[in-house]
Amino acid sequence: MKKIAFVISILCLLLSSCEKDASASDFLDGNQIEKLKIISRGVKDPETGELIDPITGGIINPTTGVITDPETGLEIDPVTGEVIDPNGGETPSPEKIFAEPGDLIGLVDDEEFILRSFSATLNGSLLTINLIDQSGNSITMSVNNPMTQPFAVGADQDFLGNFNKDGAIFSTDFSSDATGFLQLIYDGDTVSGSFTFNAFTEIEPSNSSEITGGNFDNIQVTVL
């Protein structure tokens, strides 16, 4: 419960401090927020590496937030702990788990960013996510001390976003006017997230690029 309260408090603080530029609804819907709450309350089993729900005793899928019974593999209700009837027709289907080439990652200045390749690396405490589109343009995002929580440009746990378009570098680090969020879901092995940010060039501070509606799913993290 403490983990849930922590995540909710961080969300509220970030939204109140950046409400002029964006809101959580720009990159998270209500269903995603509920999944995040479930994932965040999980405790990682040191022996199996599985995320265990302390409330129901079930196993939490670290990407979808679905809780399953360890004995039967059937889905568990996150509130009551009871098994959901698999024939009831009401159980939501699991979402796609892995990022893959051809995915629509988001919009860059209202143009579609179609994924060609991707990677995530952890170097010490620095997590870097690199997304490359079919034209060779790239979105790179970095955070220190990655964990399942929102990160914001300029916050204590900074989120740094960069966009390379035809050799022109746009970065949230080049202007105090830069804003943005990265909602991270991180289990130590894979990373998923939703993001939006605007970045600027260093030579021409008034020249900016905006990435909106960004998302990626369950990318394997390589430890350097």
Coordinates of C-alpha atoms in Angstrom, one line a residue:
M1 CA 0.0 0.0 0.0
K2 CA 2.9 2.3 0.7
K3 CA 4.1 1.8 -2.9
I4 CA 0.7 2.7 -4.3
A5 CA 0.5 5.9 -2.2
F6 CA 4.0 6.8 -3.3
V7 CA 3.2 6.4 -7.0
I8 CA 0.0 8.4 -6.7
S9 CA 1.7 11.2 -4.7
I10 CA 4.4 11.5 -7.3
L11 CA 1.8 11.6 -10.1
C12 CA -0.1 14.4 -8.3
L13 CA 3.1 16.5 -7.7
L14 CA 4.2 16.2 -11.3
L15 CA 0.8 17.0 -12.8
S16 CA 0.4 20.1 -10.6
S17 CA 3.9 21.4 -11.4
C18 CA 3.6 20.9 -15.2
E19 CA -0.2 21.4 -15.8
K20 CA 0.4 24.3 -18.2
D21 CA 2.2 22.1 -20.7
A22 CA 0.7 18.6 -20.3
S23 CA -1.4 16.3 -18.2
A24 CA -1.3 12.6 -17.3
S25 CA -4.2 12.1 -19.7
D26 CA -2.0 13.0 -22.6
F27 CA -0.1 9.8 -22.2
L28 CA -1.9 7.6 -19.7
D29 CA -5.6 6.6 -19.7
G30 CA -7.5 5.4 -16.6
N31 CA -6.9 1.7 -17.4
Q32 CA -3.2 2.2 -17.7
I33 CA -3.1 4.0 -14.4
E34 CA -4.9 1.1 -12.7
K35 CA -2.4 -1.4 -14.2
L36 CA 0.5 0.8 -12.9
K37 CA -1.0 0.7 -9.4
I38 CA -1.1 -3.1 -9.4
I39 CA 2.4 -3.4 -10.9
S40 CA 3.8 -1.0 -8.3
R41 CA 2.5 -2.8 -5.3
G42 CA 4.3 -6.1 -6.4
V43 CA 7.2 -7.5 -4.5
K44 CA 9.9 -9.3 -6.5
D45 CA 10.6 -12.9 -5.3
P46 CA 14.4 -13.1 -4.8
E47 CA 14.4 -16.8 -5.9
T48 CA 12.1 -16.9 -8.9
G49 CA 12.3 -13.2 -10.0
E50 CA 8.5 -13.1 -10.3
L51 CA 6.5 -10.1 -9.1
I52 CA 4.3 -11.3 -6.2
D53 CA 1.1 -9.4 -5.2
P54 CA 1.2 -9.1 -1.4
I55 CA -2.6 -8.6 -1.3
T56 CA -3.8 -11.7 -3.3
G57 CA -0.7 -13.8 -3.3
G58 CA -0.8 -14.0 -7.1
I59 CA 1.8 -13.4 -9.7
I60 CA 1.7 -10.0 -11.4
N61 CA 2.6 -9.6 -15.1
P62 CA 5.0 -6.7 -15.0
T63 CA 3.8 -5.3 -18.3
T64 CA 0.0 -5.8 -18.3
G65 CA -0.7 -5.7 -14.6
V66 CA -2.7 -8.9 -14.8
I67 CA -2.6 -11.1 -11.6
T68 CA -2.6 -14.9 -12.1
D69 CA -3.0 -17.7 -9.6
P70 CA 0.3 -19.6 -9.2
E71 CA -1.5 -22.9 -9.0
T72 CA -3.8 -22.8 -12.0
G73 CA -2.4 -19.9 -14.0
L74 CA -5.9 -18.3 -14.1
E75 CA -6.5 -14.6 -13.7
I76 CA -7.2 -13.3 -10.2
D77 CA -9.4 -10.3 -9.3
P78 CA -7.0 -7.7 -7.8
V79 CA -9.4 -6.7 -5.1
T80 CA -11.0 -9.9 -3.9
G81 CA -8.3 -12.4 -4.8
E82 CA -10.9 -14.7 -6.4
V83 CA -10.2 -16.5 -9.7
I84 CA -12.0 -14.9 -12.7
D85 CA -14.1 -17.2 -14.7
P86 CA -12.2 -17.7 -18.0
N87 CA -15.5 -18.4 -19.8
G88 CA -17.2 -15.3 -18.6
G89 CA -16.3 -13.2 -21.6
E90 CA -15.4 -10.2 -19.4
T91 CA -11.7 -10.8 -18.9
P92 CA -9.7 -8.4 -21.0
S93 CA -7.2 -9.9 -23.4
P94 CA -3.5 -9.3 -22.6
E95 CA -2.0 -6.5 -24.5
K96 CA 0.9 -6.9 -26.9
I97 CA 4.0 -7.6 -24.8
F98 CA 7.0 -6.7 -26.9
A99 CA 8.0 -3.7 -29.0
E100 CA 8.7 -4.7 -32.6
P101 CA 9.7 -3.1 -35.9
G102 CA 6.7 -1.4 -37.6
D103 CA 5.2 -0.1 -34.3
L104 CA 3.8 3.4 -34.3
I105 CA 5.8 4.9 -31.4
G106 CA 4.2 8.4 -31.5
L107 CA 4.2 11.6 -33.4
V108 CA 7.1 14.0 -34.0
D109 CA 5.8 17.4 -35.0
D110 CA 2.6 15.6 -36.1
E111 CA 4.5 13.1 -38.3
E112 CA 4.3 9.4 -37.5
F113 CA 7.5 7.8 -35.9
I114 CA 7.4 4.2 -37.2
L115 CA 9.9 2.0 -35.3
R116 CA 12.7 0.2 -37.2
S117 CA 14.9 -0.8 -34.2
F118 CA 15.2 -0.2 -30.5
S119 CA 17.4 -0.9 -27.4
A120 CA 17.6 -0.2 -23.7
T121 CA 20.9 -0.2 -21.7
L122 CA 21.7 0.2 -18.1
N123 CA 25.1 1.7 -17.3
G124 CA 25.5 2.0 -13.6
S125 CA 22.4 3.8 -12.5
L126 CA 21.7 5.4 -16.0
L127 CA 19.0 3.8 -18.1
T128 CA 19.0 4.8 -21.8
I129 CA 16.3 3.9 -24.2
N130 CA 17.0 4.4 -27.9
L131 CA 14.3 4.2 -30.6
I132 CA 15.1 4.5 -34.3
D133 CA 12.6 5.0 -37.1
Q134 CA 12.5 3.8 -40.7
S135 CA 14.3 7.0 -41.9
G136 CA 17.1 6.7 -39.4
N137 CA 15.9 9.4 -37.1
S138 CA 16.1 8.6 -33.4
I139 CA 14.5 9.3 -30.0
T140 CA 16.8 8.8 -27.0
M141 CA 15.6 9.0 -23.4
S142 CA 17.6 8.7 -20.2
V143 CA 16.8 8.6 -16.5
N144 CA 18.9 8.0 -13.4
N145 CA 17.9 5.4 -10.9
P146 CA 15.1 3.8 -13.1
M147 CA 12.0 2.5 -11.3
T148 CA 8.3 2.3 -12.0
Q149 CA 7.2 5.9 -11.6
P150 CA 6.8 9.1 -13.6
F151 CA 9.9 11.1 -14.5
A152 CA 9.7 14.8 -15.6
V153 CA 12.0 17.2 -17.3
G154 CA 13.6 19.4 -14.7
A155 CA 12.4 17.3 -11.7
D156 CA 14.7 15.9 -9.0
Q157 CA 14.7 12.5 -10.8
D158 CA 15.3 14.0 -14.2
F159 CA 14.2 12.8 -17.5
L160 CA 16.4 13.8 -20.5
G161 CA 14.9 13.5 -24.0
N162 CA 16.7 13.9 -27.3
F163 CA 15.6 13.7 -30.9
N164 CA 17.9 13.4 -33.9
K165 CA 16.2 14.4 -37.1
D166 CA 18.3 14.3 -40.3
G167 CA 21.4 15.1 -38.2
A168 CA 19.8 18.0 -36.3
I169 CA 19.9 17.4 -32.5
F170 CA 17.0 18.5 -30.4
S171 CA 17.3 18.1 -26.6
T172 CA 15.4 18.9 -23.4
D173 CA 18.8 19.8 -22.1
F174 CA 19.3 22.8 -24.4
S175 CA 16.5 25.1 -23.1
S176 CA 14.8 25.9 -19.8
D177 CA 11.5 26.0 -21.8
A178 CA 11.7 22.2 -22.4
T179 CA 9.0 20.2 -20.8
G180 CA 7.9 16.6 -20.8
F181 CA 7.1 13.3 -19.0
L182 CA 8.3 9.7 -19.1
Q183 CA 6.1 7.3 -17.3
L184 CA 8.3 4.3 -16.8
I185 CA 7.4 0.7 -16.0
Y186 CA 10.6 -1.1 -15.0
D187 CA 11.1 -4.5 -13.5
G188 CA 14.9 -4.8 -13.7
D189 CA 14.8 -6.9 -16.8
T190 CA 12.5 -5.1 -19.2
V191 CA 11.2 -1.6 -19.6
S192 CA 8.0 -0.1 -20.9
G193 CA 6.7 3.4 -21.0
S194 CA 4.7 6.3 -22.3
F195 CA 6.2 9.7 -23.0
T196 CA 5.8 13.2 -24.4
F197 CA 8.3 16.0 -24.6
N198 CA 9.4 19.1 -26.5
A199 CA 13.1 19.6 -27.2
F200 CA 15.2 22.5 -28.6
T201 CA 18.4 22.9 -30.7
E202 CA 21.5 24.3 -29.0
I203 CA 22.5 26.7 -31.8
E204 CA 19.0 28.1 -32.4
P205 CA 17.2 28.0 -29.0
S206 CA 13.9 29.1 -30.6
N207 CA 13.9 26.0 -32.9
S208 CA 12.0 23.2 -31.2
S209 CA 10.6 19.8 -31.9
E210 CA 7.7 18.1 -30.1
I211 CA 7.1 14.4 -29.5
T212 CA 3.6 13.4 -28.5
G213 CA 1.7 10.2 -27.8
G214 CA 4.9 8.2 -27.4
N215 CA 4.9 4.6 -26.1
F216 CA 6.9 1.4 -26.2
D217 CA 6.4 -2.1 -24.7
N218 CA 8.6 -4.4 -22.7
I219 CA 12.1 -3.8 -24.2
Q220 CA 14.8 -6.0 -22.9
V221 CA 17.4 -4.1 -20.8
T222 CA 21.1 -4.9 -21.5
V223 CA 23.4 -4.2 -18.5
L224 CA 26.7 -2.7 -19.6

